[in-house]
Tab-separated table of C-alpha atoms in Angstrom:
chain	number	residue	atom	x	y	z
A	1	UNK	CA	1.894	-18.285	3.589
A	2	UNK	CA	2.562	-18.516	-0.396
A	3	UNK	CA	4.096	-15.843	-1.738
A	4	UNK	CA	4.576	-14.669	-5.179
A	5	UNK	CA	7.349	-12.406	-6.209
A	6	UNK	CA	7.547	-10.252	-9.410
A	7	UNK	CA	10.516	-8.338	-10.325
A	8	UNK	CA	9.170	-5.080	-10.686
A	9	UNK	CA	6.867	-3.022	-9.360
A	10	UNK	CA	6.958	0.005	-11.858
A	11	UNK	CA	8.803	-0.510	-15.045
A	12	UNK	CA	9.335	2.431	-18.054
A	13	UNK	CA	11.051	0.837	-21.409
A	14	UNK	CA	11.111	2.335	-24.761
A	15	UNK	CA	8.812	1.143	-27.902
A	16	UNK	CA	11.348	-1.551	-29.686
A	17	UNK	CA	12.960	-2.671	-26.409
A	18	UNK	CA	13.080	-6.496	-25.108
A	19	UNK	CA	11.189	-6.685	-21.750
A	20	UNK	CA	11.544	-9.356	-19.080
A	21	UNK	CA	8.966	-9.512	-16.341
A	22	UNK	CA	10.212	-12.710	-13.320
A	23	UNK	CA	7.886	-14.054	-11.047
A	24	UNK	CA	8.770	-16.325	-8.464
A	25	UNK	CA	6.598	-18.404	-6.201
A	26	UNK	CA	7.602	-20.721	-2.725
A	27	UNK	CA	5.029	-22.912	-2.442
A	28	UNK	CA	6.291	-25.439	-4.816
A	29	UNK	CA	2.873	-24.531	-7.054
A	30	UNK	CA	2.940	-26.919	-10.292
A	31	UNK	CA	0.695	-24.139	-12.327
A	32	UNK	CA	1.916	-20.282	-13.189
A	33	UNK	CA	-0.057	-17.539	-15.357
A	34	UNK	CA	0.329	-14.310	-16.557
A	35	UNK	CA	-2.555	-12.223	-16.742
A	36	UNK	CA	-2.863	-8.188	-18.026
A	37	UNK	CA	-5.327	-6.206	-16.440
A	38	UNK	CA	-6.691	-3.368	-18.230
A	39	UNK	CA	-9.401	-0.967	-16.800
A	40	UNK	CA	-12.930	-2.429	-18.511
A	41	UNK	CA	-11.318	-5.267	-19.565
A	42	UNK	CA	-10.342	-7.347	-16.381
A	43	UNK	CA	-8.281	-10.044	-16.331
A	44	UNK	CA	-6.777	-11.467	-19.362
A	45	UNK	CA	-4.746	-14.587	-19.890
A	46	UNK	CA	-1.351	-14.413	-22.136
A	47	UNK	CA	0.155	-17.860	-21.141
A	48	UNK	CA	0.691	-20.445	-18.412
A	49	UNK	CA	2.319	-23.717	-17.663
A	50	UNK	CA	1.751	-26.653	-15.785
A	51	UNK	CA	4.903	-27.755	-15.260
A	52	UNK	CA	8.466	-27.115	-15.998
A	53	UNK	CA	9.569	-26.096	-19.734
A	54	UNK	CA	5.611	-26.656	-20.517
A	55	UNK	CA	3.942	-23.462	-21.753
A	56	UNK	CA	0.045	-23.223	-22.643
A	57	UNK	CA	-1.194	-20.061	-25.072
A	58	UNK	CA	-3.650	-18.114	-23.221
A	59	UNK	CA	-6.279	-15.765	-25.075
A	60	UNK	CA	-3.717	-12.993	-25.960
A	61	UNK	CA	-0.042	-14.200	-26.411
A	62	UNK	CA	0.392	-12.474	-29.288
A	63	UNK	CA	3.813	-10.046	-28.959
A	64	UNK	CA	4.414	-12.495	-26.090
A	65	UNK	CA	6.913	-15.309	-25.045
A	66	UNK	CA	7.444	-16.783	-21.482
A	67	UNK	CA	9.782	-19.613	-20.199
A	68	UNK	CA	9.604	-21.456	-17.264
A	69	UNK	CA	13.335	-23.236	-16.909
A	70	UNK	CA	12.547	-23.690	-12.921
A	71	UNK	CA	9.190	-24.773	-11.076
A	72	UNK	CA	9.493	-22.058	-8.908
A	73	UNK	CA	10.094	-19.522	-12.026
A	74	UNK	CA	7.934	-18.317	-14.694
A	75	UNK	CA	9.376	-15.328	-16.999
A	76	UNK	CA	7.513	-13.356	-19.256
A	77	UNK	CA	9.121	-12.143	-21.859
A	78	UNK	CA	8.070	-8.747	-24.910
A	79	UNK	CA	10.360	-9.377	-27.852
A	80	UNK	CA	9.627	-6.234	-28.808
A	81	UNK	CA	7.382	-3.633	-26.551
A	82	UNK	CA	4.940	-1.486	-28.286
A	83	UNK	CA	2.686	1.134	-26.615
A	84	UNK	CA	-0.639	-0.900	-26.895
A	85	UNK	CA	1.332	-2.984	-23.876
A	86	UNK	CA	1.440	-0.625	-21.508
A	87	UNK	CA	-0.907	-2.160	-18.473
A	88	UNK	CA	-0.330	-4.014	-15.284
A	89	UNK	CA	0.842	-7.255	-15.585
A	90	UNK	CA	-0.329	-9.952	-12.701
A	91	UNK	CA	1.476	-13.618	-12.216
A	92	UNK	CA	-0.149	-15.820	-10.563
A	93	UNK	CA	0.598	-19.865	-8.995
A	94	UNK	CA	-1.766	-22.575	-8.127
A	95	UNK	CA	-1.809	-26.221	-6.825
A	96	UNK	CA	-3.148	-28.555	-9.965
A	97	UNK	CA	-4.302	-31.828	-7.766
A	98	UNK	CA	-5.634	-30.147	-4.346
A	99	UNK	CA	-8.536	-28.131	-4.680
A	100	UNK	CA	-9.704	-25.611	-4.374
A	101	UNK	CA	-6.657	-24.555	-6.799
A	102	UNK	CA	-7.157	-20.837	-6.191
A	103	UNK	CA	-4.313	-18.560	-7.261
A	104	UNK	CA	-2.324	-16.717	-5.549
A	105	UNK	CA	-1.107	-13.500	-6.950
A	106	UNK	CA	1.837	-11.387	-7.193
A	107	UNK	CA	1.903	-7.374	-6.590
A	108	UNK	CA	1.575	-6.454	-9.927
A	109	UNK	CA	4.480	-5.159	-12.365
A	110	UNK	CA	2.531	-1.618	-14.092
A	111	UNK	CA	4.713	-1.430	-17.549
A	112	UNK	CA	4.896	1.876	-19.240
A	113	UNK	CA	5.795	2.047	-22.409
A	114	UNK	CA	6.526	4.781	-24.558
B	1	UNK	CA	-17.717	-19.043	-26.724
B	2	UNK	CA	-17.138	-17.905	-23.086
B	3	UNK	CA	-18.171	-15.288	-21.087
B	4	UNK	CA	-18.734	-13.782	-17.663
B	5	UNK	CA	-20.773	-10.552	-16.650
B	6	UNK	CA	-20.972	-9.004	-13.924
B	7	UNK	CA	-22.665	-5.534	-12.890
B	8	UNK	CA	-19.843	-2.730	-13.383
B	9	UNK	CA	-20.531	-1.029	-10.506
B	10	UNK	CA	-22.498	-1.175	-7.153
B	11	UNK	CA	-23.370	1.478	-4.407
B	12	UNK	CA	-23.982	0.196	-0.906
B	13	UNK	CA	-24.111	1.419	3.176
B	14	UNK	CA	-21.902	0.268	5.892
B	15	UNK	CA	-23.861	-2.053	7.950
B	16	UNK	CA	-25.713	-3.359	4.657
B	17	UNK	CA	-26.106	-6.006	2.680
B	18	UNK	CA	-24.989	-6.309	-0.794
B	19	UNK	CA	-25.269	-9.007	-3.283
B	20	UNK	CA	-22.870	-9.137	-6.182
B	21	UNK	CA	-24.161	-11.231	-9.088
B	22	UNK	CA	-22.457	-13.410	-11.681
B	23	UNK	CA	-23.546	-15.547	-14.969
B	24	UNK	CA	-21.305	-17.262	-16.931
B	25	UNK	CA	-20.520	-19.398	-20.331
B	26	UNK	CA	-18.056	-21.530	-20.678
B	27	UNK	CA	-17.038	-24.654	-22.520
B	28	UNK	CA	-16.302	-26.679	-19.090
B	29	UNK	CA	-16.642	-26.113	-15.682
B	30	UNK	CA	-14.418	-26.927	-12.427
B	31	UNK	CA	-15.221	-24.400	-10.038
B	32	UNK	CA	-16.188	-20.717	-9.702
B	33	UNK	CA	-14.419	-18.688	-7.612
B	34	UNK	CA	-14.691	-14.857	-6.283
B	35	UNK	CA	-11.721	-12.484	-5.462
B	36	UNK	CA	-11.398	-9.695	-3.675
B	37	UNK	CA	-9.081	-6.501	-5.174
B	38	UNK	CA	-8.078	-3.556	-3.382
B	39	UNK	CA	-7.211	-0.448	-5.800
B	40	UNK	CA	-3.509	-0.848	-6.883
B	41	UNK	CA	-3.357	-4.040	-4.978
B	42	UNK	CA	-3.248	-7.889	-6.132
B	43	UNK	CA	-6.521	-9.963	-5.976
B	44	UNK	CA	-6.886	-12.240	-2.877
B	45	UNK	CA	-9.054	-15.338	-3.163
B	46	UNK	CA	-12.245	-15.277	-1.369
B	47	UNK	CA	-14.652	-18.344	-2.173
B	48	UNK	CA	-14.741	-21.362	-4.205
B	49	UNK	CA	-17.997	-23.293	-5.424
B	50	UNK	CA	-17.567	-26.614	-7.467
B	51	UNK	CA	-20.949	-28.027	-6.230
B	52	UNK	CA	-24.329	-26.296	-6.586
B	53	UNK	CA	-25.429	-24.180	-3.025
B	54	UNK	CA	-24.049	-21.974	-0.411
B	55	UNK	CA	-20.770	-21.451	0.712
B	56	UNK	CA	-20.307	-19.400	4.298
B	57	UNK	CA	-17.543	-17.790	5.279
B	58	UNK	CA	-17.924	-15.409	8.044
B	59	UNK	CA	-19.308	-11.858	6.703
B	60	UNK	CA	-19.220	-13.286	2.858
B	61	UNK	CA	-21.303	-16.204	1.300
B	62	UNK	CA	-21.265	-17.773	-2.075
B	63	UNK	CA	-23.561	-19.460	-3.951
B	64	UNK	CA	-23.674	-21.375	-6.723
B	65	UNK	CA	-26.174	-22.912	-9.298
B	66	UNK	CA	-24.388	-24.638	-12.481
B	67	UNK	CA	-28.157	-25.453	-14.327
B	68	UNK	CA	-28.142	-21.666	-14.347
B	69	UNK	CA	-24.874	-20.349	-14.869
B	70	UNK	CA	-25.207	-18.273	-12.246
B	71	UNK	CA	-23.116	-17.215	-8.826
B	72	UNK	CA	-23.696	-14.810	-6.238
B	73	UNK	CA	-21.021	-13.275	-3.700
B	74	UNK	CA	-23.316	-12.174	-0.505
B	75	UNK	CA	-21.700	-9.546	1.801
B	76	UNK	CA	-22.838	-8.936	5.084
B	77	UNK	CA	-22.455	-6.256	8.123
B	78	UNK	CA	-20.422	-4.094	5.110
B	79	UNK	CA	-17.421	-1.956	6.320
B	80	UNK	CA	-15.836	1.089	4.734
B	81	UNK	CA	-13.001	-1.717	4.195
B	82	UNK	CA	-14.831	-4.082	1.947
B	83	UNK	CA	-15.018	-1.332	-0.985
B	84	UNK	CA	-12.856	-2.795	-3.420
B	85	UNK	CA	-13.414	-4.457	-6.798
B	86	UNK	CA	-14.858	-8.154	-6.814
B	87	UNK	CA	-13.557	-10.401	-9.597
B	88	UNK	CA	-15.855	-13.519	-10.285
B	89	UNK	CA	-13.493	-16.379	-12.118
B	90	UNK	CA	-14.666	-19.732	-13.655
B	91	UNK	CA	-11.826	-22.695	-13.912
B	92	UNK	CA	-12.775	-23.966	-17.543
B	93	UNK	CA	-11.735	-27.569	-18.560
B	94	UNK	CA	-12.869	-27.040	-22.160
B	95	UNK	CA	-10.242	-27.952	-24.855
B	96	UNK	CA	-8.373	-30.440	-22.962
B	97	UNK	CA	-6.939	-28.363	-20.810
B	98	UNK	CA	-8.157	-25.986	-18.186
B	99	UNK	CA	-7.519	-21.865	-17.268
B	100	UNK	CA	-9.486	-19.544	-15.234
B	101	UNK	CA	-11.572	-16.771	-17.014
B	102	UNK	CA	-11.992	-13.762	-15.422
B	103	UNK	CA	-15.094	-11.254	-15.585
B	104	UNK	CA	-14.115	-7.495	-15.368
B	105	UNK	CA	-14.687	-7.048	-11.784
B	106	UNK	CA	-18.012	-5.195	-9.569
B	107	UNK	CA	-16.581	-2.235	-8.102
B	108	UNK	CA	-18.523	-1.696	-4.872
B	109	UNK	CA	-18.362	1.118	-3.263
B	110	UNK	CA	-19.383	1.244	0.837
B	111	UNK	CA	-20.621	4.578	1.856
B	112	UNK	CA	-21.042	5.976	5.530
């Protein structure tokens, strides 16, 4: 079975702070995301990569960095949390050659911050 | 630009059968897929369509027509378990590169 890891599950940092969220996956995926999920919004996309040290802007990376040093490790990283990102924050990992590429997602890291 | 809709919400009856619709826009296409999502849990992948027709998996079908746009996730014999929010997901190839857009979910709700 894949699994996907995140550090957290609940997090509570202070406006200002630096925030890092880890995900880890097993499975030896090639692709990683981070997504936000906000109630009538869904699922958004801040970044991904396809491989290691490669890093793709998703439709919101703004206040955003991630790095992905190892395959099986992709970091997400608020240089400076504000209150506008407080939301649950999903990683996810998927083959990129074998379809059906579905992604398989982590438990979710909800990030309060005030 | 792109976009997916789905219906916000739906009502349905154990034992029923419910049909969860989904159009989309997007720049390139490589596959639509439908998760399922528990309240405060992670999605978990239910279908995948790349080719135009129905999928069958047990209880839940999916079909697919690209000429349209369109999808639809098909449950059957519903159970109190399958309420839960369905997320339909396109895997775009526009721009050179491809990601997965997301509509905002159907929450369906399966009454007694």
């Amino acid at each position: 079975d894949v699994k996907v890891t995140q550090s957290s599950r609940y997090l509570v940092k202070r406006t200002g702070e630096k925030v890092f969220l880890e995900c880890v996956q097993d499975m030896d995926h090639e692709n990683m995301f981070w997504y936000r999920q906000d109630p009538g919004l869904g699922l958004r996309l801040i970044y991904f990569s396809y491989d290691v040290k490669m890093k793709e802007k998703g439709d919101i990376p703004e206040g955003y960095s991630v790095s992905r040093e190892k395959k099986e490790r992709f970091s997400l990283i608020l240089e400076s949390a504000s209150t506008n990102q407080t939301s649950m924050y999903l990683c996810a990992s998927s083959l990129a050659r074998i379809p059906p590429y579905e992604q398989y997602f982590g438990p979710g890291t909800r990030l309060t911050v005030t | 630009g792109q976009n997916i809709d789905q219906p916000t919400e739906m009502t349905a009856t154990e034992g029923a059968i419910v049909q969860i619709n989904c159009t989309y826009q997007t720049s390139g296409f490589n596959g639509l897929f439908w998760y399922q999502q528990h309240a405060g849990e992670a999605p978990t992948f239910l279908s995948y369509n790349v080719l135009d027709g129905l999928e069958e998996k047990g209880r839940f079908s999916s079909f697919l027509s690209r000429s349209k746009g369109y999808s639809y996730l098909l449950l059957k014999e519903l159970q109190m378990k399958d309420s839960a929010s369905y997320l339909c997901a396109v895997r775009d190839t526009g721009g050179g590169t491809y990601k997965y857009i997301f509509g905002t979910g159907t929450r369906l709700k399966v009454l007694a």
